[in-house]
Structure formats: C-alpha cells, structure tokens
Amino acid sequence: MADTMERAEHRHLRTGRGIALLWFAVLAGPLAWMLGLNAEYGLVRVACAKDSTLALHLVSLATLLLALSGGWVAWREWSRTGREGPGEEGGVVPRSQMMIVLGLMGSALFSLAIVLQWTASLFFHPCMAI
C-alpha cells in the first residue's frame, strides 16, 4: 500500500511538465547569470552615453528574479518529494531529488553572483569601464 502511495505522489516526476520543472530549477540560475552578464556588458556604453544606470539595474533585478524563481521551483519540488536528499539507489525519485538539490544550490550560488555583480553598478559609474 505504501509503495502505491509513493508512486502516486511522485507520478508527476515522470511527466513532461515535471521533467521540464526539474530542468528549469537546474538551469535558471546559470542562464540568468549568463544572460545578465552579457546584457549588462552590452548596455554599459548606452548607460554611459545616457548617464543613467537604470537599464543596468533593471537587468540585474530581472536576472536575480529569474535565478530565484529557479530556486523557488526547486524548493517546491523538494517539498513535494518529501524533503529528502538523493540516495544511492537508482530511479526516478532519486534522480529528481539530485536535480532538485542542484537547482537549490545553483540558484543560491548564481543569485549571489548576480547580487555581487550588481554592486559594481551601484558603486561605479558606467563610464569608468570604457
């Protein structure tokens, strides 16, 4: 009976939506950081010409929200799978738990990286980089 309950609880991990959510949790942080870094690099000249850092701050905010949303999805899936770390056994649930842990750690790491890069926009004028 418990085995049947466990299968019903984790059935969503086998669906396309469940797999897409896991991949989003893993990739949202690194992709947000990469997109933000490239967008800010391209916007430095514009920010210098307009003497405004608003665009740089908006990019940082948007990418931080994207990275944090990956962590939120990972947290929600972790709560849904029973708040356990991945075990040594194989199967859908341990694989999903490993992806969830990667999503949580990656989101935290890349969110921190985005915030640290954002501080450069707060303290330095964009014309200093040109």
PDB file of C-alpha atoms in Angstrom:
ATOM      1  CA  MET A   1       0.000   0.000   0.000  1.00  0.00           C
ATOM      2  CA  ALA A   2       2.804   2.447   0.914  1.00  0.00           C
ATOM      3  CA  ASP A   3       4.535   1.640  -2.377  1.00  0.00           C
ATOM      4  CA  THR A   4       1.347   2.550  -4.251  1.00  0.00           C
ATOM      5  CA  MET A   5       1.055   5.821  -2.293  1.00  0.00           C
ATOM      6  CA  GLU A   6       4.666   6.664  -3.066  1.00  0.00           C
ATOM      7  CA  ARG A   7       4.127   6.078  -6.766  1.00  0.00           C
ATOM      8  CA  ALA A   8       1.031   8.287  -6.784  1.00  0.00           C
ATOM      9  CA  GLU A   9       2.906  11.112  -5.003  1.00  0.00           C
ATOM     10  CA  HIS A  10       5.827  11.010  -7.419  1.00  0.00           C
ATOM     11  CA  ARG A  11       3.942  10.329 -10.628  1.00  0.00           C
ATOM     12  CA  HIS A  12       4.367  13.980 -11.709  1.00  0.00           C
ATOM     13  CA  LEU A  13       8.154  13.426 -11.898  1.00  0.00           C
ATOM     14  CA  ARG A  14       7.626  11.190 -14.924  1.00  0.00           C
ATOM     15  CA  THR A  15       5.510  13.669 -16.880  1.00  0.00           C
ATOM     16  CA  GLY A  16       6.872  16.159 -19.382  1.00  0.00           C
ATOM     17  CA  ARG A  17       5.810  19.051 -17.160  1.00  0.00           C
ATOM     18  CA  GLY A  18       7.559  17.567 -14.132  1.00  0.00           C
ATOM     19  CA  ILE A  19      10.764  16.963 -16.068  1.00  0.00           C
ATOM     20  CA  ALA A  20      10.643  20.487 -17.508  1.00  0.00           C
ATOM     21  CA  LEU A  21      10.231  21.928 -13.995  1.00  0.00           C
ATOM     22  CA  LEU A  22      13.280  19.996 -12.809  1.00  0.00           C
ATOM     23  CA  TRP A  23      15.379  21.245 -15.719  1.00  0.00           C
ATOM     24  CA  PHE A  24      14.168  24.792 -15.132  1.00  0.00           C
ATOM     25  CA  ALA A  25      15.216  24.524 -11.485  1.00  0.00           C
ATOM     26  CA  VAL A  26      18.697  23.362 -12.502  1.00  0.00           C
ATOM     27  CA  LEU A  27      19.279  25.790 -15.380  1.00  0.00           C
ATOM     28  CA  ALA A  28      17.514  29.004 -14.303  1.00  0.00           C
ATOM     29  CA  GLY A  29      20.368  30.280 -12.124  1.00  0.00           C
ATOM     30  CA  PRO A  30      23.251  29.774 -14.562  1.00  0.00           C
ATOM     31  CA  LEU A  31      21.226  31.022 -17.526  1.00  0.00           C
ATOM     32  CA  ALA A  32      20.085  34.107 -15.620  1.00  0.00           C
ATOM     33  CA  TRP A  33      23.654  34.946 -14.648  1.00  0.00           C
ATOM     34  CA  MET A  34      24.954  34.409 -18.195  1.00  0.00           C
ATOM     35  CA  LEU A  35      22.173  36.447 -19.796  1.00  0.00           C
ATOM     36  CA  GLY A  36      22.575  39.239 -17.255  1.00  0.00           C
ATOM     37  CA  LEU A  37      26.340  39.405 -17.666  1.00  0.00           C
ATOM     38  CA  ASN A  38      26.067  39.650 -21.451  1.00  0.00           C
ATOM     39  CA  ALA A  39      23.204  42.156 -21.361  1.00  0.00           C
ATOM     40  CA  GLU A  40      24.995  44.403 -18.864  1.00  0.00           C
ATOM     41  CA  TYR A  41      28.199  44.224 -20.870  1.00  0.00           C
ATOM     42  CA  GLY A  42      26.283  45.403 -23.934  1.00  0.00           C
ATOM     43  CA  LEU A  43      24.452  48.143 -22.036  1.00  0.00           C
ATOM     44  CA  VAL A  44      27.493  49.790 -20.427  1.00  0.00           C
ATOM     45  CA  ARG A  45      28.098  52.101 -23.394  1.00  0.00           C
ATOM     46  CA  VAL A  46      24.422  53.044 -23.533  1.00  0.00           C
ATOM     47  CA  ALA A  47      24.377  53.730 -19.793  1.00  0.00           C
ATOM     48  CA  CYS A  48      27.488  55.891 -20.120  1.00  0.00           C
ATOM     49  CA  ALA A  49      26.081  57.854 -23.063  1.00  0.00           C
ATOM     50  CA  LYS A  50      22.758  58.463 -21.273  1.00  0.00           C
ATOM     51  CA  ASP A  51      24.467  58.999 -17.895  1.00  0.00           C
ATOM     52  CA  SER A  52      21.923  56.630 -16.338  1.00  0.00           C
ATOM     53  CA  THR A  53      22.377  53.219 -14.756  1.00  0.00           C
ATOM     54  CA  LEU A  54      18.661  52.397 -14.746  1.00  0.00           C
ATOM     55  CA  ALA A  55      18.971  49.829 -17.554  1.00  0.00           C
ATOM     56  CA  LEU A  56      21.809  48.062 -15.724  1.00  0.00           C
ATOM     57  CA  HIS A  57      19.769  47.915 -12.519  1.00  0.00           C
ATOM     58  CA  LEU A  58      16.703  46.595 -14.356  1.00  0.00           C
ATOM     59  CA  VAL A  59      18.759  43.829 -15.982  1.00  0.00           C
ATOM     60  CA  SER A  60      20.246  42.874 -12.616  1.00  0.00           C
ATOM     61  CA  LEU A  61      16.824  42.814 -10.984  1.00  0.00           C
ATOM     62  CA  ALA A  62      15.267  40.743 -13.780  1.00  0.00           C
ATOM     63  CA  THR A  63      18.077  38.194 -13.781  1.00  0.00           C
ATOM     64  CA  LEU A  64      18.029  37.946  -9.984  1.00  0.00           C
ATOM     65  CA  LEU A  65      14.298  37.224 -10.087  1.00  0.00           C
ATOM     66  CA  LEU A  66      14.855  34.571 -12.754  1.00  0.00           C
ATOM     67  CA  ALA A  67      17.583  32.875 -10.712  1.00  0.00           C
ATOM     68  CA  LEU A  68      15.460  32.992  -7.558  1.00  0.00           C
ATOM     69  CA  SER A  69      12.467  31.569  -9.424  1.00  0.00           C
ATOM     70  CA  GLY A  70      14.558  28.509 -10.257  1.00  0.00           C
ATOM     71  CA  GLY A  71      15.292  28.120  -6.560  1.00  0.00           C
ATOM     72  CA  TRP A  72      11.620  28.547  -5.723  1.00  0.00           C
ATOM     73  CA  VAL A  73      10.664  25.803  -8.188  1.00  0.00           C
ATOM     74  CA  ALA A  74      13.359  23.535  -6.735  1.00  0.00           C
ATOM     75  CA  TRP A  75      12.127  24.249  -3.186  1.00  0.00           C
ATOM     76  CA  ARG A  76       8.546  23.497  -4.165  1.00  0.00           C
ATOM     77  CA  GLU A  77       9.552  20.199  -5.798  1.00  0.00           C
ATOM     78  CA  TRP A  78      11.725  19.324  -2.787  1.00  0.00           C
ATOM     79  CA  SER A  79       8.723  19.833  -0.512  1.00  0.00           C
ATOM     80  CA  ARG A  80       6.611  17.775  -2.873  1.00  0.00           C
ATOM     81  CA  THR A  81       9.048  14.832  -2.917  1.00  0.00           C
ATOM     82  CA  GLY A  82       9.303  14.582   0.866  1.00  0.00           C
ATOM     83  CA  ARG A  83      12.249  16.880   1.685  1.00  0.00           C
ATOM     84  CA  GLU A  84      14.827  14.133   1.377  1.00  0.00           C
ATOM     85  CA  GLY A  85      18.226  14.275  -0.216  1.00  0.00           C
ATOM     86  CA  PRO A  86      19.146  11.943  -3.046  1.00  0.00           C
ATOM     87  CA  GLY A  87      20.011   8.405  -2.048  1.00  0.00           C
ATOM     88  CA  GLU A  88      22.330   5.907  -3.653  1.00  0.00           C
ATOM     89  CA  GLU A  89      19.583   3.880  -5.277  1.00  0.00           C
ATOM     90  CA  GLY A  90      18.523   4.488  -8.858  1.00  0.00           C
ATOM     91  CA  GLY A  91      15.210   5.505 -10.273  1.00  0.00           C
ATOM     92  CA  VAL A  92      13.048   8.493 -10.963  1.00  0.00           C
ATOM     93  CA  VAL A  93      12.763   9.808  -7.407  1.00  0.00           C
ATOM     94  CA  PRO A  94      16.499   9.811  -6.531  1.00  0.00           C
ATOM     95  CA  ARG A  95      17.323  11.338  -9.915  1.00  0.00           C
ATOM     96  CA  SER A  96      14.733  14.027  -9.350  1.00  0.00           C
ATOM     97  CA  GLN A  97      15.991  14.667  -5.827  1.00  0.00           C
ATOM     98  CA  MET A  98      19.526  15.129  -7.169  1.00  0.00           C
ATOM     99  CA  MET A  99      18.274  17.636  -9.743  1.00  0.00           C
ATOM    100  CA  ILE A 100      16.342  19.438  -7.002  1.00  0.00           C
ATOM    101  CA  VAL A 101      19.458  19.727  -4.823  1.00  0.00           C
ATOM    102  CA  LEU A 102      21.433  21.010  -7.825  1.00  0.00           C
ATOM    103  CA  GLY A 103      18.681  23.536  -8.504  1.00  0.00           C
ATOM    104  CA  LEU A 104      18.691  24.794  -4.924  1.00  0.00           C
ATOM    105  CA  MET A 105      22.467  25.103  -4.749  1.00  0.00           C
ATOM    106  CA  GLY A 106      22.791  26.586  -8.229  1.00  0.00           C
ATOM    107  CA  SER A 107      20.101  29.139  -7.571  1.00  0.00           C
ATOM    108  CA  ALA A 108      21.786  30.234  -4.354  1.00  0.00           C
ATOM    109  CA  LEU A 109      25.229  30.437  -5.956  1.00  0.00           C
ATOM    110  CA  PHE A 110      24.184  32.310  -9.076  1.00  0.00           C
ATOM    111  CA  SER A 111      21.852  34.621  -7.160  1.00  0.00           C
ATOM    112  CA  LEU A 112      24.820  35.577  -5.018  1.00  0.00           C
ATOM    113  CA  ALA A 113      26.942  36.117  -8.141  1.00  0.00           C
ATOM    114  CA  ILE A 114      24.254  38.371  -9.647  1.00  0.00           C
ATOM    115  CA  VAL A 115      23.988  40.417  -6.452  1.00  0.00           C
ATOM    116  CA  LEU A 116      27.762  40.800  -6.236  1.00  0.00           C
ATOM    117  CA  GLN A 117      27.949  41.955  -9.856  1.00  0.00           C
ATOM    118  CA  TRP A 118      25.047  44.311  -9.224  1.00  0.00           C
ATOM    119  CA  THR A 119      27.073  46.045  -6.516  1.00  0.00           C
ATOM    120  CA  ALA A 120      29.513  47.181  -9.191  1.00  0.00           C
ATOM    121  CA  SER A 121      26.664  49.094 -10.851  1.00  0.00           C
ATOM    122  CA  LEU A 122      25.813  50.653  -7.507  1.00  0.00           C
ATOM    123  CA  PHE A 123      29.295  51.913  -6.688  1.00  0.00           C
ATOM    124  CA  PHE A 124      30.956  52.636 -10.048  1.00  0.00           C
ATOM    125  CA  HIS A 125      29.893  54.901 -12.868  1.00  0.00           C
ATOM    126  CA  PRO A 126      29.483  53.030 -16.169  1.00  0.00           C
ATOM    127  CA  CYS A 127      31.898  55.380 -17.941  1.00  0.00           C
ATOM    128  CA  MET A 128      34.711  54.036 -15.755  1.00  0.00           C
ATOM    129  CA  ALA A 129      34.510  50.718 -17.604  1.00  0.00           C
ATOM    130  CA  ILE A 130      35.036  52.211 -21.064  1.00  0.00           C
TER     131      ILE A 130
END
